[in-house]
Amino acid sequence: LQDATPKLEKLFVSDMQNLKEIWPPQFSISNLCQLRELMVEGCDSIEVLFNMDFGEIEQLRSSLRSIRVRRCDSLVKLFSCNPFLFFNNLQELTVGICGSIQVLFNTDLGRAGKSEEQVCSSSLRSIKVYKCKSLVNLFPVNPMPLFNHLEELRVRWCASVEVIFDIDMGCAGETDKVSSSSRLRSIYLEELGKLREVWRIKDDGNNLIHGFEAVERIDIRYCWRFENIITPATTNFEMRALKQVKIQVKMVESKQDQEVYTTLNI
């Protein structure tokens, strides 16, 4: 594999039940520079998809555009550290039917001594997650660097998710540079059994929250515990492009004890 990978552009790994890791400890990330597409499915022994130091050779950048992972039941995390220092061209991330994963990005994407260019290097355009029953957090407390190019977010059938964006503004810092290029337009949430909020903001200091100016559509379906789009309700939010919010709710009529499904268009 070490000799074959310098020119490798596509890698599909399927139904290898005993495979514990794709990349051995001695593997150098320099051999992944040409990889454009990675699909891993049915590999129940893999716990970490990329267990390597992406800052090993700082001047290198990957050509990886797409990561798709499904039916990897022991997977607990995708990356061992901030992946965007190396995977700055990654555009599509899809994770499905991974019952053990609890977080998508288990690292602080804040500055942490890095330059603005290094921190805000994500090119993700699409994030799709489905049937990950243990998933709790999609984003770190400072998700802003992910929104420079992100256009679509779809989360479906994830029973443990209570909030989508759990943002600590004390960690996020200044967001003006991120907001100026934010492209997130569509948020689709379906059958998230514990979902209560889309945004939960901490320590906002009554400042205007940037980073979501491009959001046009929010679609929430069959999330029966859903309460608020933004908490606290007094948060000063910038969503100038918002055109449509659809929330499919359930109301119980006490006399007939019937469930009535209603779609609210705002």
PDB file of C-alpha atoms in Angstrom:
ATOM      1  CA  LEU A   1       0.000   0.000   0.000  1.00  0.00           C
ATOM      2  CA  GLN A   2       2.812   2.408   0.836  1.00  0.00           C
ATOM      3  CA  ASP A   3       4.254   2.017  -2.674  1.00  0.00           C
ATOM      4  CA  ALA A   4       0.895   2.066  -4.445  1.00  0.00           C
ATOM      5  CA  THR A   5      -0.663   5.153  -2.897  1.00  0.00           C
ATOM      6  CA  PRO A   6       1.308   8.096  -4.372  1.00  0.00           C
ATOM      7  CA  LYS A   7      -0.848   7.894  -7.532  1.00  0.00           C
ATOM      8  CA  LEU A   8      -4.003   6.517  -5.913  1.00  0.00           C
ATOM      9  CA  GLU A   9      -7.088   8.647  -6.705  1.00  0.00           C
ATOM     10  CA  LYS A  10      -9.999   6.452  -5.538  1.00  0.00           C
ATOM     11  CA  LEU A  11     -10.141   3.971  -2.674  1.00  0.00           C
ATOM     12  CA  PHE A  12     -13.180   1.828  -1.847  1.00  0.00           C
ATOM     13  CA  VAL A  13     -12.956  -0.438   1.215  1.00  0.00           C
ATOM     14  CA  SER A  14     -15.950  -2.713   1.706  1.00  0.00           C
ATOM     15  CA  ASP A  15     -17.033  -5.498   4.090  1.00  0.00           C
ATOM     16  CA  MET A  16     -13.653  -6.180   5.695  1.00  0.00           C
ATOM     17  CA  GLN A  17     -14.871  -7.215   9.136  1.00  0.00           C
ATOM     18  CA  ASN A  18     -11.451  -7.653  10.767  1.00  0.00           C
ATOM     19  CA  LEU A  19      -9.764  -4.561   9.355  1.00  0.00           C
ATOM     20  CA  LYS A  20      -8.780  -2.314  12.286  1.00  0.00           C
ATOM     21  CA  GLU A  21      -7.134   0.517  10.361  1.00  0.00           C
ATOM     22  CA  ILE A  22      -6.733   1.538   6.749  1.00  0.00           C
ATOM     23  CA  TRP A  23      -3.497   3.420   7.273  1.00  0.00           C
ATOM     24  CA  PRO A  24      -0.779   1.656   9.342  1.00  0.00           C
ATOM     25  CA  PRO A  25       1.142   3.659  12.005  1.00  0.00           C
ATOM     26  CA  GLN A  26       4.203   4.077   9.793  1.00  0.00           C
ATOM     27  CA  PHE A  27       2.112   5.394   6.897  1.00  0.00           C
ATOM     28  CA  SER A  28       3.014   8.896   5.737  1.00  0.00           C
ATOM     29  CA  ILE A  29       0.232  11.329   4.833  1.00  0.00           C
ATOM     30  CA  SER A  30       2.372  12.457   1.906  1.00  0.00           C
ATOM     31  CA  ASN A  31       1.111   9.316   0.138  1.00  0.00           C
ATOM     32  CA  LEU A  32      -2.462  10.604   0.250  1.00  0.00           C
ATOM     33  CA  CYS A  33      -1.936  13.767  -1.738  1.00  0.00           C
ATOM     34  CA  GLN A  34      -3.548  12.420  -4.930  1.00  0.00           C
ATOM     35  CA  LEU A  35      -6.470  10.627  -3.257  1.00  0.00           C
ATOM     36  CA  ARG A  36      -9.725  12.234  -4.408  1.00  0.00           C
ATOM     37  CA  GLU A  37     -12.454   9.866  -3.240  1.00  0.00           C
ATOM     38  CA  LEU A  38     -12.693   7.553  -0.219  1.00  0.00           C
ATOM     39  CA  MET A  39     -15.565   5.197   0.552  1.00  0.00           C
ATOM     40  CA  VAL A  40     -15.511   2.833   3.537  1.00  0.00           C
ATOM     41  CA  GLU A  41     -18.447   0.573   4.355  1.00  0.00           C
ATOM     42  CA  GLY A  42     -19.128  -2.574   6.332  1.00  0.00           C
ATOM     43  CA  CYS A  43     -15.827  -2.443   8.253  1.00  0.00           C
ATOM     44  CA  ASP A  44     -16.969  -3.070  11.818  1.00  0.00           C
ATOM     45  CA  SER A  45     -13.533  -3.134  13.469  1.00  0.00           C
ATOM     46  CA  ILE A  46     -12.351   0.340  12.450  1.00  0.00           C
ATOM     47  CA  GLU A  47     -12.508   2.794  15.359  1.00  0.00           C
ATOM     48  CA  VAL A  48     -10.763   5.838  13.850  1.00  0.00           C
ATOM     49  CA  LEU A  49     -10.854   6.515  10.121  1.00  0.00           C
ATOM     50  CA  PHE A  50      -7.792   8.801  10.021  1.00  0.00           C
ATOM     51  CA  ASN A  51      -5.575   8.218  13.039  1.00  0.00           C
ATOM     52  CA  MET A  52      -2.642  10.371  12.007  1.00  0.00           C
ATOM     53  CA  ASP A  53      -1.055  13.764  12.523  1.00  0.00           C
ATOM     54  CA  PHE A  54      -2.208  16.051   9.709  1.00  0.00           C
ATOM     55  CA  GLY A  55       0.384  18.626  10.651  1.00  0.00           C
ATOM     56  CA  GLU A  56       3.203  16.157   9.932  1.00  0.00           C
ATOM     57  CA  ILE A  57       4.223  18.018   6.786  1.00  0.00           C
ATOM     58  CA  GLU A  58       2.560  21.426   6.926  1.00  0.00           C
ATOM     59  CA  GLN A  59       3.184  22.451   3.331  1.00  0.00           C
ATOM     60  CA  LEU A  60       1.355  19.390   1.921  1.00  0.00           C
ATOM     61  CA  ARG A  61      -2.310  19.528   0.920  1.00  0.00           C
ATOM     62  CA  SER A  62      -4.609  16.676  -0.021  1.00  0.00           C
ATOM     63  CA  SER A  63      -6.753  16.437  -3.164  1.00  0.00           C
ATOM     64  CA  LEU A  64      -9.471  14.517  -1.290  1.00  0.00           C
ATOM     65  CA  ARG A  65     -12.930  15.721  -2.358  1.00  0.00           C
ATOM     66  CA  SER A  66     -15.306  13.111  -0.947  1.00  0.00           C
ATOM     67  CA  ILE A  67     -15.494  10.896   2.155  1.00  0.00           C
ATOM     68  CA  ARG A  68     -18.361   8.442   2.524  1.00  0.00           C
ATOM     69  CA  VAL A  69     -18.568   6.115   5.507  1.00  0.00           C
ATOM     70  CA  ARG A  70     -21.399   3.714   6.263  1.00  0.00           C
ATOM     71  CA  ARG A  71     -22.069   0.549   8.277  1.00  0.00           C
ATOM     72  CA  CYS A  72     -18.924   0.861  10.424  1.00  0.00           C
ATOM     73  CA  ASP A  73     -20.398   0.064  13.818  1.00  0.00           C
ATOM     74  CA  SER A  74     -17.223   0.446  15.926  1.00  0.00           C
ATOM     75  CA  LEU A  75     -16.257   3.809  14.446  1.00  0.00           C
ATOM     76  CA  VAL A  76     -15.985   6.374  17.264  1.00  0.00           C
ATOM     77  CA  LYS A  77     -14.433   9.248  15.343  1.00  0.00           C
ATOM     78  CA  LEU A  78     -13.384  10.195  11.831  1.00  0.00           C
ATOM     79  CA  PHE A  79     -10.255  12.214  12.580  1.00  0.00           C
ATOM     80  CA  SER A  80      -7.756  12.151  15.418  1.00  0.00           C
ATOM     81  CA  CYS A  81      -7.102  15.914  15.076  1.00  0.00           C
ATOM     82  CA  ASN A  82      -8.150  18.921  13.004  1.00  0.00           C
ATOM     83  CA  PRO A  83      -8.299  17.478   9.454  1.00  0.00           C
ATOM     84  CA  PHE A  84      -8.553  20.726   7.503  1.00  0.00           C
ATOM     85  CA  LEU A  85      -4.896  21.603   7.745  1.00  0.00           C
ATOM     86  CA  PHE A  86      -4.403  18.775   5.236  1.00  0.00           C
ATOM     87  CA  PHE A  87      -7.868  18.014   3.809  1.00  0.00           C
ATOM     88  CA  ASN A  88      -8.526  21.608   2.826  1.00  0.00           C
ATOM     89  CA  ASN A  89     -10.128  20.511  -0.483  1.00  0.00           C
ATOM     90  CA  LEU A  90     -12.687  18.155   1.103  1.00  0.00           C
ATOM     91  CA  GLN A  91     -16.141  19.057  -0.245  1.00  0.00           C
ATOM     92  CA  GLU A  92     -18.479  16.192   0.651  1.00  0.00           C
ATOM     93  CA  LEU A  93     -18.790  14.273   3.920  1.00  0.00           C
ATOM     94  CA  THR A  94     -21.406  11.531   4.339  1.00  0.00           C
ATOM     95  CA  VAL A  95     -21.656   9.324   7.432  1.00  0.00           C
ATOM     96  CA  GLY A  96     -24.414   6.748   7.830  1.00  0.00           C
ATOM     97  CA  ILE A  97     -25.334   3.743   9.973  1.00  0.00           C
ATOM     98  CA  CYS A  98     -22.350   4.110  12.309  1.00  0.00           C
ATOM     99  CA  GLY A  99     -23.800   3.213  15.691  1.00  0.00           C
ATOM    100  CA  SER A 100     -20.849   4.160  17.924  1.00  0.00           C
ATOM    101  CA  ILE A 101     -19.825   7.551  16.606  1.00  0.00           C
ATOM    102  CA  GLN A 102     -20.652  10.384  19.023  1.00  0.00           C
ATOM    103  CA  VAL A 103     -19.074  13.412  17.339  1.00  0.00           C
ATOM    104  CA  LEU A 104     -18.213  14.315  13.756  1.00  0.00           C
ATOM    105  CA  PHE A 105     -15.458  16.777  14.598  1.00  0.00           C
ATOM    106  CA  ASN A 106     -13.963  16.044  17.987  1.00  0.00           C
ATOM    107  CA  THR A 107     -11.462  18.878  17.847  1.00  0.00           C
ATOM    108  CA  ASP A 108     -11.459  22.608  18.464  1.00  0.00           C
ATOM    109  CA  LEU A 109     -11.348  24.333  15.096  1.00  0.00           C
ATOM    110  CA  GLY A 110     -10.418  27.614  16.756  1.00  0.00           C
ATOM    111  CA  ARG A 111      -7.177  29.444  16.232  1.00  0.00           C
ATOM    112  CA  ALA A 112      -5.063  27.581  18.810  1.00  0.00           C
ATOM    113  CA  GLY A 113      -1.963  29.443  17.651  1.00  0.00           C
ATOM    114  CA  LYS A 114      -2.633  28.843  13.946  1.00  0.00           C
ATOM    115  CA  SER A 115      -2.956  31.525  11.317  1.00  0.00           C
ATOM    116  CA  GLU A 116      -6.368  32.601  10.010  1.00  0.00           C
ATOM    117  CA  GLU A 117      -5.634  30.897   6.686  1.00  0.00           C
ATOM    118  CA  GLN A 118      -4.907  27.572   8.391  1.00  0.00           C
ATOM    119  CA  VAL A 119      -7.969  27.708  10.631  1.00  0.00           C
ATOM    120  CA  CYS A 120     -10.502  28.727   7.968  1.00  0.00           C
ATOM    121  CA  SER A 121      -9.306  26.224   5.375  1.00  0.00           C
ATOM    122  CA  SER A 122     -12.404  24.033   5.187  1.00  0.00           C
ATOM    123  CA  SER A 123     -13.931  23.624   1.708  1.00  0.00           C
ATOM    124  CA  LEU A 124     -16.821  21.426   2.837  1.00  0.00           C
ATOM    125  CA  ARG A 125     -19.939  22.040   0.769  1.00  0.00           C
ATOM    126  CA  SER A 126     -22.145  19.206   1.972  1.00  0.00           C
ATOM    127  CA  ILE A 127     -22.497  17.312   5.271  1.00  0.00           C
ATOM    128  CA  LYS A 128     -24.962  14.422   5.392  1.00  0.00           C
ATOM    129  CA  VAL A 129     -25.451  12.230   8.455  1.00  0.00           C
ATOM    130  CA  TYR A 130     -28.048   9.507   8.944  1.00  0.00           C
ATOM    131  CA  LYS A 131     -28.836   6.610  11.287  1.00  0.00           C
ATOM    132  CA  CYS A 132     -26.022   7.305  13.755  1.00  0.00           C
ATOM    133  CA  LYS A 133     -27.853   6.456  16.967  1.00  0.00           C
ATOM    134  CA  SER A 134     -25.088   7.542  19.394  1.00  0.00           C
ATOM    135  CA  LEU A 135     -24.255  10.827  17.682  1.00  0.00           C
ATOM    136  CA  VAL A 136     -24.519  13.732  20.136  1.00  0.00           C
ATOM    137  CA  ASN A 137     -22.446  16.573  18.668  1.00  0.00           C
ATOM    138  CA  LEU A 138     -22.050  17.382  15.015  1.00  0.00           C
ATOM    139  CA  PHE A 139     -19.851  20.419  15.458  1.00  0.00           C
ATOM    140  CA  PRO A 140     -17.309  21.747  17.947  1.00  0.00           C
ATOM    141  CA  VAL A 141     -18.120  24.748  20.153  1.00  0.00           C
ATOM    142  CA  ASN A 142     -16.546  26.956  17.491  1.00  0.00           C
ATOM    143  CA  PRO A 143     -18.012  25.693  14.195  1.00  0.00           C
ATOM    144  CA  MET A 144     -17.537  28.965  12.300  1.00  0.00           C
ATOM    145  CA  PRO A 145     -14.472  27.910  10.261  1.00  0.00           C
ATOM    146  CA  LEU A 146     -16.598  25.164   8.669  1.00  0.00           C
ATOM    147  CA  PHE A 147     -19.078  27.589   7.126  1.00  0.00           C
ATOM    148  CA  ASN A 148     -16.941  29.343   4.536  1.00  0.00           C
ATOM    149  CA  HIS A 149     -18.151  27.007   1.793  1.00  0.00           C
ATOM    150  CA  LEU A 150     -20.746  24.734   3.450  1.00  0.00           C
ATOM    151  CA  GLU A 151     -24.028  24.905   1.528  1.00  0.00           C
ATOM    152  CA  GLU A 152     -26.079  21.937   2.722  1.00  0.00           C
ATOM    153  CA  LEU A 153     -26.569  20.183   6.064  1.00  0.00           C
ATOM    154  CA  ARG A 154     -28.787  17.094   6.315  1.00  0.00           C
ATOM    155  CA  VAL A 155     -29.204  15.119   9.547  1.00  0.00           C
ATOM    156  CA  ARG A 156     -31.696  12.245   9.666  1.00  0.00           C
ATOM    157  CA  TRP A 157     -32.643   9.447  12.057  1.00  0.00           C
ATOM    158  CA  CYS A 158     -30.050  10.232  14.740  1.00  0.00           C
ATOM    159  CA  ALA A 159     -31.766   9.489  18.036  1.00  0.00           C
ATOM    160  CA  SER A 160     -29.328  11.187  20.448  1.00  0.00           C
ATOM    161  CA  VAL A 161     -28.918  14.630  18.880  1.00  0.00           C
ATOM    162  CA  GLU A 162     -30.390  17.369  21.089  1.00  0.00           C
ATOM    163  CA  VAL A 163     -28.951  20.443  19.387  1.00  0.00           C
ATOM    164  CA  ILE A 164     -27.374  21.049  15.976  1.00  0.00           C
ATOM    165  CA  PHE A 165     -25.203  24.111  16.616  1.00  0.00           C
ATOM    166  CA  ASP A 166     -24.066  24.265  20.250  1.00  0.00           C
ATOM    167  CA  ILE A 167     -21.961  27.419  20.036  1.00  0.00           C
ATOM    168  CA  ASP A 168     -19.849  28.957  22.761  1.00  0.00           C
ATOM    169  CA  MET A 169     -19.168  32.497  21.585  1.00  0.00           C
ATOM    170  CA  GLY A 170     -16.383  32.743  24.125  1.00  0.00           C
ATOM    171  CA  CYS A 171     -14.504  30.183  22.020  1.00  0.00           C
ATOM    172  CA  ALA A 172     -15.728  31.351  18.615  1.00  0.00           C
ATOM    173  CA  GLY A 173     -14.203  34.805  18.876  1.00  0.00           C
ATOM    174  CA  GLU A 174     -14.559  37.262  16.007  1.00  0.00           C
ATOM    175  CA  THR A 175     -16.759  35.899  13.215  1.00  0.00           C
ATOM    176  CA  ASP A 176     -16.804  38.786  10.751  1.00  0.00           C
ATOM    177  CA  LYS A 177     -14.324  37.165   8.369  1.00  0.00           C
ATOM    178  CA  VAL A 178     -16.299  33.928   8.345  1.00  0.00           C
ATOM    179  CA  SER A 179     -19.672  35.595   7.894  1.00  0.00           C
ATOM    180  CA  SER A 180     -18.547  37.560   4.854  1.00  0.00           C
ATOM    181  CA  SER A 181     -18.226  34.330   2.860  1.00  0.00           C
ATOM    182  CA  SER A 182     -20.752  32.072   4.621  1.00  0.00           C
ATOM    183  CA  ARG A 183     -22.699  29.949   2.115  1.00  0.00           C
ATOM    184  CA  LEU A 184     -24.823  27.635   4.277  1.00  0.00           C
ATOM    185  CA  ARG A 185     -28.237  27.761   2.597  1.00  0.00           C
ATOM    186  CA  SER A 186     -30.164  24.639   3.530  1.00  0.00           C
ATOM    187  CA  ILE A 187     -30.667  22.836   6.858  1.00  0.00           C
ATOM    188  CA  TYR A 188     -32.734  19.641   6.764  1.00  0.00           C
ATOM    189  CA  LEU A 189     -33.473  17.730   9.985  1.00  0.00           C
ATOM    190  CA  GLU A 190     -35.639  14.611  10.145  1.00  0.00           C
ATOM    191  CA  GLU A 191     -36.628  12.157  12.895  1.00  0.00           C
ATOM    192  CA  LEU A 192     -34.201  13.369  15.536  1.00  0.00           C
ATOM    193  CA  GLY A 193     -35.924  11.978  18.605  1.00  0.00           C
ATOM    194  CA  LYS A 194     -34.240  14.236  21.191  1.00  0.00           C
ATOM    195  CA  LEU A 195     -33.795  17.412  19.154  1.00  0.00           C
ATOM    196  CA  ARG A 196     -34.844  20.516  21.098  1.00  0.00           C
ATOM    197  CA  GLU A 197     -32.995  23.344  19.356  1.00  0.00           C
ATOM    198  CA  VAL A 198     -31.245  24.151  16.121  1.00  0.00           C
ATOM    199  CA  TRP A 199     -28.984  26.805  17.696  1.00  0.00           C
ATOM    200  CA  ARG A 200     -27.929  26.967  21.350  1.00  0.00           C
ATOM    201  CA  ILE A 201     -25.820  30.054  21.998  1.00  0.00           C
ATOM    202  CA  LYS A 202     -23.658  30.589  25.070  1.00  0.00           C
ATOM    203  CA  ASP A 203     -21.880  33.758  26.162  1.00  0.00           C
ATOM    204  CA  ASP A 204     -23.057  35.911  23.245  1.00  0.00           C
ATOM    205  CA  GLY A 205     -22.654  39.139  25.205  1.00  0.00           C
ATOM    206  CA  ASN A 206     -25.675  40.522  23.317  1.00  0.00           C
ATOM    207  CA  ASN A 207     -23.483  40.818  20.229  1.00  0.00           C
ATOM    208  CA  LEU A 208     -24.730  40.156  16.699  1.00  0.00           C
ATOM    209  CA  ILE A 209     -24.115  36.497  15.784  1.00  0.00           C
ATOM    210  CA  HIS A 210     -22.591  36.118  12.325  1.00  0.00           C
ATOM    211  CA  GLY A 211     -21.982  33.015  10.215  1.00  0.00           C
ATOM    212  CA  PHE A 212     -25.517  32.133   9.054  1.00  0.00           C
ATOM    213  CA  GLU A 213     -26.360  35.063   6.770  1.00  0.00           C
ATOM    214  CA  ALA A 214     -26.875  32.812   3.730  1.00  0.00           C
ATOM    215  CA  VAL A 215     -29.370  30.358   5.298  1.00  0.00           C
ATOM    216  CA  GLU A 216     -32.503  30.371   3.132  1.00  0.00           C
ATOM    217  CA  ARG A 217     -34.386  27.275   4.268  1.00  0.00           C
ATOM    218  CA  ILE A 218     -34.802  25.352   7.525  1.00  0.00           C
ATOM    219  CA  ASP A 219     -36.810  22.133   7.322  1.00  0.00           C
ATOM    220  CA  ILE A 220     -37.582  20.209  10.546  1.00  0.00           C
ATOM    221  CA  ARG A 221     -39.655  17.035  10.290  1.00  0.00           C
ATOM    222  CA  TYR A 222     -40.858  14.483  12.851  1.00  0.00           C
ATOM    223  CA  CYS A 223     -38.730  15.873  15.690  1.00  0.00           C
ATOM    224  CA  TRP A 224     -41.395  15.577  18.367  1.00  0.00           C
ATOM    225  CA  ARG A 225     -39.388  17.115  21.242  1.00  0.00           C
ATOM    226  CA  PHE A 226     -38.394  20.181  19.269  1.00  0.00           C
ATOM    227  CA  GLU A 227     -38.898  23.452  21.171  1.00  0.00           C
ATOM    228  CA  ASN A 228     -36.886  26.394  19.817  1.00  0.00           C
ATOM    229  CA  ILE A 229     -35.001  27.369  16.711  1.00  0.00           C
ATOM    230  CA  ILE A 230     -32.663  29.602  18.735  1.00  0.00           C
ATOM    231  CA  THR A 231     -31.937  29.515  22.470  1.00  0.00           C
ATOM    232  CA  PRO A 232     -31.979  31.904  24.186  1.00  0.00           C
ATOM    233  CA  ALA A 233     -34.747  33.630  22.222  1.00  0.00           C
ATOM    234  CA  THR A 234     -33.165  37.035  22.885  1.00  0.00           C
ATOM    235  CA  THR A 235     -30.048  36.147  20.849  1.00  0.00           C
ATOM    236  CA  ASN A 236     -29.206  38.793  18.257  1.00  0.00           C
ATOM    237  CA  PHE A 237     -28.942  36.666  15.108  1.00  0.00           C
ATOM    238  CA  GLU A 238     -28.080  37.705  11.539  1.00  0.00           C
ATOM    239  CA  MET A 239     -30.177  35.648   9.065  1.00  0.00           C
ATOM    240  CA  ARG A 240     -30.989  38.121   6.339  1.00  0.00           C
ATOM    241  CA  ALA A 241     -31.472  35.494   3.598  1.00  0.00           C
ATOM    242  CA  LEU A 242     -34.003  33.314   5.464  1.00  0.00           C
ATOM    243  CA  LYS A 243     -37.048  32.704   3.241  1.00  0.00           C
ATOM    244  CA  GLN A 244     -38.744  29.617   4.620  1.00  0.00           C
ATOM    245  CA  VAL A 245     -38.975  27.628   7.848  1.00  0.00           C
ATOM    246  CA  LYS A 246     -40.981  24.405   7.853  1.00  0.00           C
ATOM    247  CA  ILE A 247     -41.643  22.619  11.116  1.00  0.00           C
ATOM    248  CA  GLN A 248     -43.798  19.509  11.146  1.00  0.00           C
ATOM    249  CA  VAL A 249     -45.170  19.215  14.657  1.00  0.00           C
ATOM    250  CA  LYS A 250     -47.487  16.885  16.536  1.00  0.00           C
ATOM    251  CA  MET A 251     -50.406  18.108  18.607  1.00  0.00           C
ATOM    252  CA  VAL A 252     -52.597  15.897  20.766  1.00  0.00           C
ATOM    253  CA  GLU A 253     -56.262  16.760  21.122  1.00  0.00           C
ATOM    254  CA  SER A 254     -57.275  15.761  24.637  1.00  0.00           C
ATOM    255  CA  LYS A 255     -60.937  14.958  23.895  1.00  0.00           C
ATOM    256  CA  GLN A 256     -60.363  12.596  21.009  1.00  0.00           C
ATOM    257  CA  ASP A 257     -56.810  11.799  22.067  1.00  0.00           C
ATOM    258  CA  GLN A 258     -55.760  11.944  18.450  1.00  0.00           C
ATOM    259  CA  GLU A 259     -52.499  13.013  16.911  1.00  0.00           C
ATOM    260  CA  VAL A 260     -52.760  15.899  14.470  1.00  0.00           C
ATOM    261  CA  TYR A 261     -49.816  16.620  12.176  1.00  0.00           C
ATOM    262  CA  THR A 262     -49.363  20.193  11.117  1.00  0.00           C
ATOM    263  CA  THR A 263     -46.825  21.854   8.866  1.00  0.00           C
ATOM    264  CA  LEU A 264     -45.993  25.433   9.800  1.00  0.00           C
ATOM    265  CA  ASN A 265     -44.635  27.732   7.113  1.00  0.00           C
ATOM    266  CA  ILE A 266     -42.958  30.841   8.474  1.00  0.00           C
TER     267      ILE A 266
END
